[in-house]
Coordinates of C-alpha atoms in Angstrom, one line a residue:
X1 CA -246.4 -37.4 -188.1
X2 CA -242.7 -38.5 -189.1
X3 CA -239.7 -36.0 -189.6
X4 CA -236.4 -36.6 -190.5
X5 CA -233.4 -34.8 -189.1
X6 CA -230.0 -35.5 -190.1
X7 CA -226.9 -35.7 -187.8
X8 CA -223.4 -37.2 -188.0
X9 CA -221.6 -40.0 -186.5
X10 CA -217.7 -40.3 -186.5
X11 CA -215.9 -43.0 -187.2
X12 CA -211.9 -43.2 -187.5
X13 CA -211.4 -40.0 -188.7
X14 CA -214.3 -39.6 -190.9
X15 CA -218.2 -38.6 -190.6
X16 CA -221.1 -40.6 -191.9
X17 CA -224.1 -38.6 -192.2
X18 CA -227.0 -40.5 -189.7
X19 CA -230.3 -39.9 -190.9
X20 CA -232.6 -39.4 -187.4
X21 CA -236.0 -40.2 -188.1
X22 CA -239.0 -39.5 -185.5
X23 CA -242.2 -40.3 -185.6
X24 CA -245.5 -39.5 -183.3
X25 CA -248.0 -42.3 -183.5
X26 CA -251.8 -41.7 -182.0
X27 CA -252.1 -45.3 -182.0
X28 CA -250.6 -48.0 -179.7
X29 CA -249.7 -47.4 -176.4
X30 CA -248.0 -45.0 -175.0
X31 CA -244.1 -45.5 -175.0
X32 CA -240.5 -43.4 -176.7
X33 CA -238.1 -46.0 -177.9
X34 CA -234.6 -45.5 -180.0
X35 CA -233.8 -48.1 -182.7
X36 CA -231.0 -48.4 -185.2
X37 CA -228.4 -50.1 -182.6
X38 CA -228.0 -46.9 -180.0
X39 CA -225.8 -47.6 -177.2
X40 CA -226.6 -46.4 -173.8
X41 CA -225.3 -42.7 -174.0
X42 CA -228.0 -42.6 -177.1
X43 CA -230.8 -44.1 -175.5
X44 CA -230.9 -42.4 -171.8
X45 CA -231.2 -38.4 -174.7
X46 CA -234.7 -39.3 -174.6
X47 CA -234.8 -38.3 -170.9
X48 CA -232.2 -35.3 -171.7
X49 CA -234.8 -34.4 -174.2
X50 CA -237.9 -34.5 -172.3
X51 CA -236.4 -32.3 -169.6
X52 CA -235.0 -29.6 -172.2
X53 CA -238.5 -29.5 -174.2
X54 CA -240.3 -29.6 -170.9
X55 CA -238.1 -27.2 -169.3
X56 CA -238.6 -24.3 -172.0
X57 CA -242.4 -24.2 -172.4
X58 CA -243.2 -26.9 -175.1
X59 CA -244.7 -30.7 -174.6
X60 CA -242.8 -34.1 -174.6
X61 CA -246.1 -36.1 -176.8
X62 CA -247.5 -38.5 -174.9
X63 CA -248.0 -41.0 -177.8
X64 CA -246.0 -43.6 -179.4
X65 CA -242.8 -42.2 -180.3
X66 CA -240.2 -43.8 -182.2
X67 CA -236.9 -42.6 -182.6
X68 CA -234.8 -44.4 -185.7
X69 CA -231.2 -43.7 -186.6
X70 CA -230.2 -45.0 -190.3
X71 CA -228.5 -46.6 -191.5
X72 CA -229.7 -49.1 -188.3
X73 CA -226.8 -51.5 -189.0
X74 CA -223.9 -49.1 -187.8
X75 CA -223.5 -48.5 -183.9
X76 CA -224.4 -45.1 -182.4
X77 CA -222.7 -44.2 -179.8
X78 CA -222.4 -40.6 -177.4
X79 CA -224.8 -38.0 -176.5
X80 CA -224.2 -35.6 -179.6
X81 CA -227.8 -37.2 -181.1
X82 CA -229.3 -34.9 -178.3
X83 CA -229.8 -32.0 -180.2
X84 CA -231.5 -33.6 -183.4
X85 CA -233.8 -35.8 -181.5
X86 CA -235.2 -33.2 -180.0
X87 CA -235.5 -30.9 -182.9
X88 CA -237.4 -34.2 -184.7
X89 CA -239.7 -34.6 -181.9
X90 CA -240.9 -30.9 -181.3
X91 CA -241.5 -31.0 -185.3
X92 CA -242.9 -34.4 -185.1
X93 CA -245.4 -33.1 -182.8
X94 CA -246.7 -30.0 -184.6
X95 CA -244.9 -28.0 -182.2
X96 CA -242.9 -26.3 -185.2
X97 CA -243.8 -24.7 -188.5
X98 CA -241.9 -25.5 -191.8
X99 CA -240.5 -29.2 -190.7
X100 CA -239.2 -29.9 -194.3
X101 CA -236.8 -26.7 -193.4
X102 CA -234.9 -29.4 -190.9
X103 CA -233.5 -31.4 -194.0
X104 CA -231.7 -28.8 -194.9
X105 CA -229.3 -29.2 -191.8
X106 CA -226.8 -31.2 -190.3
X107 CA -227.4 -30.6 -186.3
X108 CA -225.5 -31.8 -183.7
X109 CA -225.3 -31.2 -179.8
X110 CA -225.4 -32.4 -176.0
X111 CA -228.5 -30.9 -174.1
X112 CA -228.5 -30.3 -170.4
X113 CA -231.9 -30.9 -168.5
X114 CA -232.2 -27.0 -169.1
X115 CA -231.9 -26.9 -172.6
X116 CA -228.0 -25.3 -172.3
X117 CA -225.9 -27.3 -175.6
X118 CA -223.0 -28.7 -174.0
X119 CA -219.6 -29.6 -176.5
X120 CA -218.9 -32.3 -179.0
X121 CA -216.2 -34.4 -180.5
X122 CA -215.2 -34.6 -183.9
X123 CA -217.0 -31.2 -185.5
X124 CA -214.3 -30.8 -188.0
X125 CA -215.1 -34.2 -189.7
X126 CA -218.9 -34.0 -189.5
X127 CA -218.8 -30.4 -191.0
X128 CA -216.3 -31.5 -194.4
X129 CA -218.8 -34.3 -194.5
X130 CA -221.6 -32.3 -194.0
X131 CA -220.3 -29.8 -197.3
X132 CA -219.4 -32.8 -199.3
X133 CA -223.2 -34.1 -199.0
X134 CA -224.3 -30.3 -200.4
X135 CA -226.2 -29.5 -197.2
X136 CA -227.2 -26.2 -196.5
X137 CA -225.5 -25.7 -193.0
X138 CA -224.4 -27.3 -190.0
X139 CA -226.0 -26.2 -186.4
X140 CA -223.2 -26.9 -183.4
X141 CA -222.4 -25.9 -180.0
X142 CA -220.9 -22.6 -179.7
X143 CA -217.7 -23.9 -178.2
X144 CA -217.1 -26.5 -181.3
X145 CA -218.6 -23.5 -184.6
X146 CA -215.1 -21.8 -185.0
X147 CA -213.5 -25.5 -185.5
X148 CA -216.2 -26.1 -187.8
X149 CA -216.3 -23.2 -189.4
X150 CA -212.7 -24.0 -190.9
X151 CA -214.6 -26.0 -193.9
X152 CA -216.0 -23.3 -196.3
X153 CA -218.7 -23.0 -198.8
X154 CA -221.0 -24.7 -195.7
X155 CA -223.0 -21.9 -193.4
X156 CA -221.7 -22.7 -189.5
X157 CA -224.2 -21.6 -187.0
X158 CA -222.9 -21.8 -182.9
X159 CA -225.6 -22.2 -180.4
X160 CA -225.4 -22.1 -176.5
X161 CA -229.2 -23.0 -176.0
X162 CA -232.0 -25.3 -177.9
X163 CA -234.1 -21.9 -177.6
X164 CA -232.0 -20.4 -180.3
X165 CA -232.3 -23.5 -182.6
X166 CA -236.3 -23.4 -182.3
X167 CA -236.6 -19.7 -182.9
X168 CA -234.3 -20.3 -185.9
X169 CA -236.5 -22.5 -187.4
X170 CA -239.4 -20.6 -186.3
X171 CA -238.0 -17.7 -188.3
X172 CA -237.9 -16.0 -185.2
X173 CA -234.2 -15.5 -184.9
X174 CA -232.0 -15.2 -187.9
X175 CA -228.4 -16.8 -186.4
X176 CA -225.6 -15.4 -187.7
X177 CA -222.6 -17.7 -189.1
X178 CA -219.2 -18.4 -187.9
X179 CA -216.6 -16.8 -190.0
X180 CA -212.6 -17.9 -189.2
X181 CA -210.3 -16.6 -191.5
X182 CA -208.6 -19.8 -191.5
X183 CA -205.2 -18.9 -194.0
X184 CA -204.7 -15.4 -192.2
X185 CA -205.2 -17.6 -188.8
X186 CA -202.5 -20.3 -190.0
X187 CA -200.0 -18.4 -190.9
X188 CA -200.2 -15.5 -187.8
X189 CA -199.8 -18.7 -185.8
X190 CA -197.0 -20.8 -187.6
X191 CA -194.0 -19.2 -186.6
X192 CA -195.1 -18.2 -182.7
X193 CA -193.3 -20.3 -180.6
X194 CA -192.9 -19.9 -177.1
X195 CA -189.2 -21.8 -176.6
X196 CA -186.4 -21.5 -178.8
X197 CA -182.7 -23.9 -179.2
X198 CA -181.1 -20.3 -178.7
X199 CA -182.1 -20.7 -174.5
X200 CA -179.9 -24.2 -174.9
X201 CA -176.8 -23.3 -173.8
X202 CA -174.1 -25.4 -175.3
X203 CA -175.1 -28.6 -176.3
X204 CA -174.3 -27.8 -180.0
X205 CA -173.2 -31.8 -181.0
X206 CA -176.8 -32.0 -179.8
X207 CA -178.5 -29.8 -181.8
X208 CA -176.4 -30.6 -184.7
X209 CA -177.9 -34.1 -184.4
X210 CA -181.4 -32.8 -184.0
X211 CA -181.0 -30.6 -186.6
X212 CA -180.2 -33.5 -189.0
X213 CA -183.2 -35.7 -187.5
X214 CA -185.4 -32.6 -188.8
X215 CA -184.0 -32.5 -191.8
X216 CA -183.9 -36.4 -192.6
X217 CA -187.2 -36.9 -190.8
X218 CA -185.0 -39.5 -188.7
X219 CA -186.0 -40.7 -185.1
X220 CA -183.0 -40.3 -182.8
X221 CA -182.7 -41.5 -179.3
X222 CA -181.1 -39.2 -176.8
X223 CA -178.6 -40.8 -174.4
X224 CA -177.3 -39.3 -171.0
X225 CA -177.3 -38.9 -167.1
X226 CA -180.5 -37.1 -165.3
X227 CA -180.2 -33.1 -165.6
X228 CA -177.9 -33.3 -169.1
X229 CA -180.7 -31.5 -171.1
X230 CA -182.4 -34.4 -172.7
X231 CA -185.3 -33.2 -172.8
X232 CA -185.2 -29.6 -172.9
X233 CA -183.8 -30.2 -176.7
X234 CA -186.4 -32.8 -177.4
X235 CA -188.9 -30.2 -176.4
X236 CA -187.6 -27.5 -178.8
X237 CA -187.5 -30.3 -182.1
X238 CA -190.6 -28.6 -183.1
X239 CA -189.4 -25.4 -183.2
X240 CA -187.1 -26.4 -186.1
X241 CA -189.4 -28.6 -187.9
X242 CA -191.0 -27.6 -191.2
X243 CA -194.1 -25.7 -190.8
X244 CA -197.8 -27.9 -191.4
X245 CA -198.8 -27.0 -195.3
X246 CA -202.6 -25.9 -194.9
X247 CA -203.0 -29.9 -196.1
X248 CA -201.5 -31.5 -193.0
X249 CA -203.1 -29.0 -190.9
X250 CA -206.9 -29.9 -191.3
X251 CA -205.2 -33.5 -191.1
X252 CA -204.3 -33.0 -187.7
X253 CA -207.1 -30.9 -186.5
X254 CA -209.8 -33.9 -187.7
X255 CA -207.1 -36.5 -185.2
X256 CA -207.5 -33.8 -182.3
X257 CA -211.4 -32.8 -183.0
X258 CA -211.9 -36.8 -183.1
X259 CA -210.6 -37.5 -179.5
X260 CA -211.8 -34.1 -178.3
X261 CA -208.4 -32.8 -177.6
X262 CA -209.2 -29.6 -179.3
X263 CA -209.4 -26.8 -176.6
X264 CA -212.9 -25.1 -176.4
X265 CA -212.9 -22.3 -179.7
X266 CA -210.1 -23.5 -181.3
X267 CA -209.8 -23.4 -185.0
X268 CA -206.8 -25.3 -187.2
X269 CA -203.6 -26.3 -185.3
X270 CA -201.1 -24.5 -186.5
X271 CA -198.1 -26.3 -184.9
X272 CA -197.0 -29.6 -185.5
X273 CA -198.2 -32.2 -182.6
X274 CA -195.6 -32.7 -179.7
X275 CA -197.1 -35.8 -177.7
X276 CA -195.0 -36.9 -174.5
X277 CA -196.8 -39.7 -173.1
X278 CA -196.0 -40.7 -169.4
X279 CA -194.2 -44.5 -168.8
X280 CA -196.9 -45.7 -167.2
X281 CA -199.1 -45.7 -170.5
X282 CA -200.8 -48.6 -171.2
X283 CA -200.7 -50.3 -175.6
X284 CA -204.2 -49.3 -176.0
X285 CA -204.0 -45.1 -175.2
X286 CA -200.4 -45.4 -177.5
X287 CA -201.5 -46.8 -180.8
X288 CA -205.5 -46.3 -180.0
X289 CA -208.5 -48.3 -179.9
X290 CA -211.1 -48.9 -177.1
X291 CA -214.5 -50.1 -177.2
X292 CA -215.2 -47.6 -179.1
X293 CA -212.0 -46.7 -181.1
X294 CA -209.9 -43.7 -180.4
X295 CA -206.7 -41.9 -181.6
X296 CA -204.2 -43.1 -179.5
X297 CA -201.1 -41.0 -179.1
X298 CA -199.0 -42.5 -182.3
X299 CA -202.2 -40.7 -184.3
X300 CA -202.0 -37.6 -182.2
X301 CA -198.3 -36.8 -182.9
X302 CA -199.6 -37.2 -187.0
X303 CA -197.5 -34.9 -188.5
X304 CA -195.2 -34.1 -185.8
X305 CA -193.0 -35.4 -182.5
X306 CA -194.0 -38.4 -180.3
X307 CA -191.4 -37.9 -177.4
X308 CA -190.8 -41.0 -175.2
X309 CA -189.2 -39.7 -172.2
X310 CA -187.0 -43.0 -169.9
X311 CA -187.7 -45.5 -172.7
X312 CA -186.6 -48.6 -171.0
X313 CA -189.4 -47.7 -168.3
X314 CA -192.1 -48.1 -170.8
X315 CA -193.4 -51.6 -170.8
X316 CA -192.4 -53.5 -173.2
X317 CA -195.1 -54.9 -174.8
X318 CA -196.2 -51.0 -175.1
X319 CA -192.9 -50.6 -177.4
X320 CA -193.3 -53.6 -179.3
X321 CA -197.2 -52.5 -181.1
X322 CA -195.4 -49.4 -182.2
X323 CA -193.1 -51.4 -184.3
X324 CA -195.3 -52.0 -186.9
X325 CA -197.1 -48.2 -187.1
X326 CA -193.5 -46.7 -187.4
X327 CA -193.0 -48.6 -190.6
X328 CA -196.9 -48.4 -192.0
X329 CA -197.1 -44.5 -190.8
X330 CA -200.6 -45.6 -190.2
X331 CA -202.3 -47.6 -187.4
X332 CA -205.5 -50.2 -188.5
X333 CA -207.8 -51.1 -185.3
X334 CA -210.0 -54.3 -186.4
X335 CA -213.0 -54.9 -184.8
X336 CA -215.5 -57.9 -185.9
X337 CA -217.7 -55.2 -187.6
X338 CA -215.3 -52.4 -189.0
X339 CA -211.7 -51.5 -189.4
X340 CA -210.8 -48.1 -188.9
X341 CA -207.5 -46.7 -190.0
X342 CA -205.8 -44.0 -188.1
X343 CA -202.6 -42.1 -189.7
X344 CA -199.5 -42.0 -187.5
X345 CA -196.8 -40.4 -189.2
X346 CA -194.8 -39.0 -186.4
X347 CA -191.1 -38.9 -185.7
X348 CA -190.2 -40.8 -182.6
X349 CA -187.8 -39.1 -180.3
X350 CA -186.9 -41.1 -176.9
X351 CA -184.4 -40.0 -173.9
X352 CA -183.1 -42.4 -171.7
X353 CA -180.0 -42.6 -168.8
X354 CA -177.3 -44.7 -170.0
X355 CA -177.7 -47.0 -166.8
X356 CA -180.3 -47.6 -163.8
X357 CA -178.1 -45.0 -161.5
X358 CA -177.9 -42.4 -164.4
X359 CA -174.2 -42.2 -164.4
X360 CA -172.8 -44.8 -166.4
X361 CA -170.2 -43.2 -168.6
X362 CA -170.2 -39.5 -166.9
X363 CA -167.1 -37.3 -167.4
X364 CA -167.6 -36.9 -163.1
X365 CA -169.5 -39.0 -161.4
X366 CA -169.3 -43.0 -160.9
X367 CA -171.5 -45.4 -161.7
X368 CA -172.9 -47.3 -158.8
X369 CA -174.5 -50.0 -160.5
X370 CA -173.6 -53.9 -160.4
X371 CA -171.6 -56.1 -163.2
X372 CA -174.4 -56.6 -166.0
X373 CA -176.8 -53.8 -165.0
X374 CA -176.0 -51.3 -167.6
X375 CA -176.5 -53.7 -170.2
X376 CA -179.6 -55.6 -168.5
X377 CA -181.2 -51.8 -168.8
X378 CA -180.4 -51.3 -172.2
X379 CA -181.8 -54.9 -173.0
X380 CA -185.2 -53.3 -172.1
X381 CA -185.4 -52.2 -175.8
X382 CA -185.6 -54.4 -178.2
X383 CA -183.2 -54.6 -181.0
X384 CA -186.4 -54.4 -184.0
X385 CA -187.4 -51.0 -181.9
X386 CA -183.5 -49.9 -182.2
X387 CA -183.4 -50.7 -186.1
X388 CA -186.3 -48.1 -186.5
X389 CA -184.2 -45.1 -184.5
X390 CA -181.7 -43.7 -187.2
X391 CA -179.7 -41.6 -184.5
X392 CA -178.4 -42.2 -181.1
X393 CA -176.8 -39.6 -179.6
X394 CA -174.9 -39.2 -176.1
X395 CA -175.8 -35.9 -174.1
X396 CA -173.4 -35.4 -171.4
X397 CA -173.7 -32.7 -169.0
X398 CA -173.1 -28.9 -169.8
X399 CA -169.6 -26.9 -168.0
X400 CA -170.2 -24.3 -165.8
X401 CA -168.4 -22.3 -168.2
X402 CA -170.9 -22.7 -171.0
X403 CA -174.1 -22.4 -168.4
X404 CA -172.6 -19.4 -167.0
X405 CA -171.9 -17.6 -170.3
X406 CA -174.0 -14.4 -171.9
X407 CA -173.0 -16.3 -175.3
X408 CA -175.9 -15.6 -177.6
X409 CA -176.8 -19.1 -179.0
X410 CA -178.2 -19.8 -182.8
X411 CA -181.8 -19.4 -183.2
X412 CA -184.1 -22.1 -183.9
X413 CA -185.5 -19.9 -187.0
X414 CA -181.7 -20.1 -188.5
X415 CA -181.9 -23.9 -188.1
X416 CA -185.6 -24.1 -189.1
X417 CA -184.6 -22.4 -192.6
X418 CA -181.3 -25.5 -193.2
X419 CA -183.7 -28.1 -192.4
X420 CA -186.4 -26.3 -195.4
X421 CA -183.5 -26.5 -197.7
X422 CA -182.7 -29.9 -197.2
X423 CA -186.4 -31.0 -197.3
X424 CA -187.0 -29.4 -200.5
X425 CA -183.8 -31.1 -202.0
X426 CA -186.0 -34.5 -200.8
X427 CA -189.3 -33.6 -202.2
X428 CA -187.5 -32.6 -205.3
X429 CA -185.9 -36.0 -205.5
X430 CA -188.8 -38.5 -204.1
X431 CA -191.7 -36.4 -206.5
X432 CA -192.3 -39.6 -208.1
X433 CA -192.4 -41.8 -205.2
X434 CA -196.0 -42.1 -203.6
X435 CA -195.5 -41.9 -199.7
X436 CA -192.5 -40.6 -199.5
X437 CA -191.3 -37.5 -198.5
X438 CA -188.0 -37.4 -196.6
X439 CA -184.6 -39.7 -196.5
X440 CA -185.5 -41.9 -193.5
X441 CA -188.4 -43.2 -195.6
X442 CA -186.1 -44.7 -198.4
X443 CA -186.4 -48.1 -199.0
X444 CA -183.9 -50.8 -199.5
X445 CA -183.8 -50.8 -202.7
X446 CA -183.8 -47.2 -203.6
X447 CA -180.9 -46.8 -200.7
X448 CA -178.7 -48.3 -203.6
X449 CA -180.0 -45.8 -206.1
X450 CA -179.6 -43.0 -204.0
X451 CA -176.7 -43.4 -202.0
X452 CA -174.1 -44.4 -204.0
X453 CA -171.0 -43.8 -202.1
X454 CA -167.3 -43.4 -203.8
X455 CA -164.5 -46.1 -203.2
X456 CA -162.7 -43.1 -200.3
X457 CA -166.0 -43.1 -198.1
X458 CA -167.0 -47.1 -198.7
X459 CA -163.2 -47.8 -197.2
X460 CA -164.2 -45.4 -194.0
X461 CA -167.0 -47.3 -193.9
X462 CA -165.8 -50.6 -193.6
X463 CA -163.2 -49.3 -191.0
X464 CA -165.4 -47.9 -188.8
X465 CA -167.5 -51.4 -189.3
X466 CA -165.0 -53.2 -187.9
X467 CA -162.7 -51.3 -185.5
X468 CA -166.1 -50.1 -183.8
X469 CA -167.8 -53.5 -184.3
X470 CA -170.7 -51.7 -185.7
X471 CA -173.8 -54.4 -186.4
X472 CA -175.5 -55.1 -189.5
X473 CA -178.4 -52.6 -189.1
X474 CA -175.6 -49.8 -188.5
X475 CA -174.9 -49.5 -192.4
X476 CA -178.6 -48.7 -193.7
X477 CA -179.2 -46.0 -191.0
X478 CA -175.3 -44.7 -191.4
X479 CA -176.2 -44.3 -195.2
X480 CA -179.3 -42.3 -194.8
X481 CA -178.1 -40.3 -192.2
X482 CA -174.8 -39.4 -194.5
X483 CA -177.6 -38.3 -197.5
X484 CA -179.0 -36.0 -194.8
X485 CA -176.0 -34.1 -194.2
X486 CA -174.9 -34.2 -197.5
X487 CA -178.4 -32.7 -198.4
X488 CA -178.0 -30.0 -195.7
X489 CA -174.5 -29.0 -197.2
X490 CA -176.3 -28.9 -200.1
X491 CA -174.1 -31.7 -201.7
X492 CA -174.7 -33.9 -204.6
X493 CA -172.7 -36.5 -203.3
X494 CA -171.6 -38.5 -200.5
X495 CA -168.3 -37.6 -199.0
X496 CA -166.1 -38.7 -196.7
X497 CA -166.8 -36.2 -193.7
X498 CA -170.8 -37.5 -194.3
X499 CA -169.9 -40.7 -193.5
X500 CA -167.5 -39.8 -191.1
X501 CA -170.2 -37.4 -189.0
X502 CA -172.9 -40.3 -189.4
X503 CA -170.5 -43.3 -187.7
X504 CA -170.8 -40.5 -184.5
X505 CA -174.7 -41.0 -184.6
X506 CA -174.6 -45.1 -183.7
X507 CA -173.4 -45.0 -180.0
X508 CA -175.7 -48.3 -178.9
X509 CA -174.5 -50.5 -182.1
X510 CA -170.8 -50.4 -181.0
X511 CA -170.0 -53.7 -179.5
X512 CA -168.9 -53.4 -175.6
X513 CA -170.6 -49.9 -175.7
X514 CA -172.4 -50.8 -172.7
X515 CA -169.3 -52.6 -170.6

């Protein structure tokens, strides 16, 4: 008898709906094979399967069994085809009544030699493509149905146990589905955060910069010896950020269901991404990829911060393949069969010491290291990565004064609301402009549009060009960075103090800066 069951394979960030087809044959030897190019996770389910029916009082068929997973010309990979194989075989075998009801379901799940359904990957993606195909439901494992059940107008069912999905298609057990109140959920969830800039004491040149890196969508790169506060105020960035629209949300909840970073019963994340990848990471976990290709951490922090903490220890052919994503906001991994695109709009925040000691340019302590070591370090990043990093900023240590004070510092909800202002001032102006959404993504040519400058602030400009022997790439980033603040003051124009406050924000282009 053949059956078909459907279940879903991800790929990228999408689903495709894999049609699993079984079929028990009295004639021919006896044998169970999987076709339609399984890898090995897919073909050892048959003896998952075996055990779970076995296990729970029903027969594995002795016959000629063939397992097919169409379309055959796309690779299968994982152990979430458990679940429908064995649903196809029991039915296959006359073991269930009403088959045909099968086809009216999406099922996926990893069985354990007891029948217990064990976590997936990716349920977000398969259950939008499951409602988009106009099936009637989608059977998962309990610990992936409320992240499913985000998608509605599709019936969500969670099961811990195979028993549950037989007796539901028995009509023995009527299984109730997952509701998540996903828009009360969102927005309960948006504004709880557990830091806050107000526990930074002093630091405010910092936050100011920080504050216009939100605003601007700029990536900055923070500066300073070890214990200065670096990353405490990276940390905090997304505090200040604009909170995920409902859009950008299920974005980033399909990255994180994909490479099963989703915590067990979570629903949509609510909080834009803060990814801070250790030094020793190697190209392939940063931009993604793999055998079988993954999010890598570029496509994680989608829609939030990717924090690089001691830049120059990264290696730096790990730097260099991010070059390319930062300007795309998107990452393509080609393989000789498919190209998958992941998004990876992030803003890049890195920390560094000025010098291998840490102290090279502290108000106290000296600098230890050699002639040429300070800018030998620096030299680590290249100057393509620098021309992508709007902001550098120098952090220098906090007084006693200022860490011993009961000041009360400004709250990150205060900042959060300037930085909504100014980013609604940008989506008012880019509104015809596909793919853009903030000042740092300005073009070349729309740079001359937009930030005209008058003849007081283009003088300041050349001054500080020269006395400061700022580079080349110093006066596009200077410009944007002036529209930011201007947009934060809520200014039409450029002025002079814009300009001005913007020459502060290139420490690393200033000629001799490093000795």
């Amino acid at each position: 008898m053949l059956v078909k069951t459907f279940g879903s394979a991800v790929y990228g960030v999408e689903a495709i709906t894999i049609t699993v087809e079984v079929n028990v044959n009295n004639q021919g030897k006896s044998e169970a094979v999987i076709v339609g190019l399984p890898d090995s996770a897919v073909k050892e389910s048959l003896q998952r399967v075996e055990s779970a029916i076995k296990d729970n009082g029903f027969y594995m068929p002795r016959t000629k069994l063939v397992v097919n997973l169409a379309p055959a010309d796309i690779r299968k990979s994982g152990s979430a085809f458990d679940l429908p194989i064995a649903m196809g075989t029991l039915a296959a075998s006359e073991q269930l009544d009403n088959p045909e009801k099968l086809a009216e379901y999406v099922i996926m799940g990893e069985l354990s030699l007891d029948g217990t359904v064990r976590p997936i990957k990716g349920a977000l993606p398969i259950a939008i493509q499951a409602r988009k195909e106009n099936f009637t439901g989608l059977i998962v494992p309990q610990q992936n149905a409320r992240e499913a059940a985000m998608v509605n107008n599709l019936k969500v069912y969670g099961v811990s146990h195979i028993n549950e999905v037989i007796d539901f298609f028995k009509d023995e057990n009527a299984l109730q589905p997952v509701i998540v109140n996903t828009r009360d959920e969102f927005a309960y969830a948006q504004n709880n955060f557990d830091i806050d800039f107000a526990d930074v004491k002093g630091q405010e040149n910092i936050k100011r910069a920080l504050e216009i890196a939100a605003a601007g969508g700029h990536n900055a790169i923070l500066i300073g010896p070890p214990g200065a506060g670096k990353t405490m105020l990276a940390k905090r960035l997304p505090t200040i950020l604009p909170p995920l629209s409902l859009v950008e949300a299920l974005e980033t909840t399909k990255i994180h269901s994909v490479a099963g970073k989703l915590p067990e019963n979570a629903s949509l994340i609510s909080k834009r991404p803060f990814r801070s990848p250790h030094h020793t990471i190697s190209d392939v976990a940063l931009v993604g990829g793999g055998g079988n290709p993954q999010p890598g951490e570029i496509s994680l922090a989608h829609n939030g911060v990717l924090f690089l903490d001691e830049l120059p220890e990264f290696k730096r052919t790990v730097l260099e393949v991010m070059r390319q994503p930062m300007e795309e906001r998107k990452v393509t991994i080609s393989r000789a069969k498919v190209a998958l695109d992941f998004p990876a709009s992030f803003m890049l925040i890195a920390s560094m010491n000025p010098c291998p000691c840490g102290f090279f340019n502290h108000p106290e302590k000296e600098c230890t290291c050699p002639p040429g070591a300070v800018q030998k370090y620096l030299n680590k990043i290249s100057g393509p990565l620098l021309d992508r990093i709007d902001l550098h900023v120098e952090v220098t240590p906090v007084a006693f004064s200022e860490l011993s004070s009961s000041k009360q510092y400004e709250k990150s909800e205060a900042i959060r609301d300037r930085v909504m202002k100014a980013r609604d001032i940008q989506a008012e102006r880019y509104k015809e402009e596909k793919g853009i959404y903030a000042n740092a993504q300005m073009s070349s040519k729309m740079l001359k549009e937009i930030c005209v400058i008058n003849t007081v602030s283009q003088n300041l400009l050349k001054v500080a060009m020269e006395k400061l022997n700022l580079s080349a790439r110093a006066y596009d980033r200077i410009l944007k960075v002036s529209r930011t603040i201007a947009d934060l003051a809520s200014s039409e124009d450029i002025k002079a103090e814009h300009i001005a406050e913007a020459i502060q924000y290139r420490n690393l282009d200033r000629e001799g800066w490093a000795g």
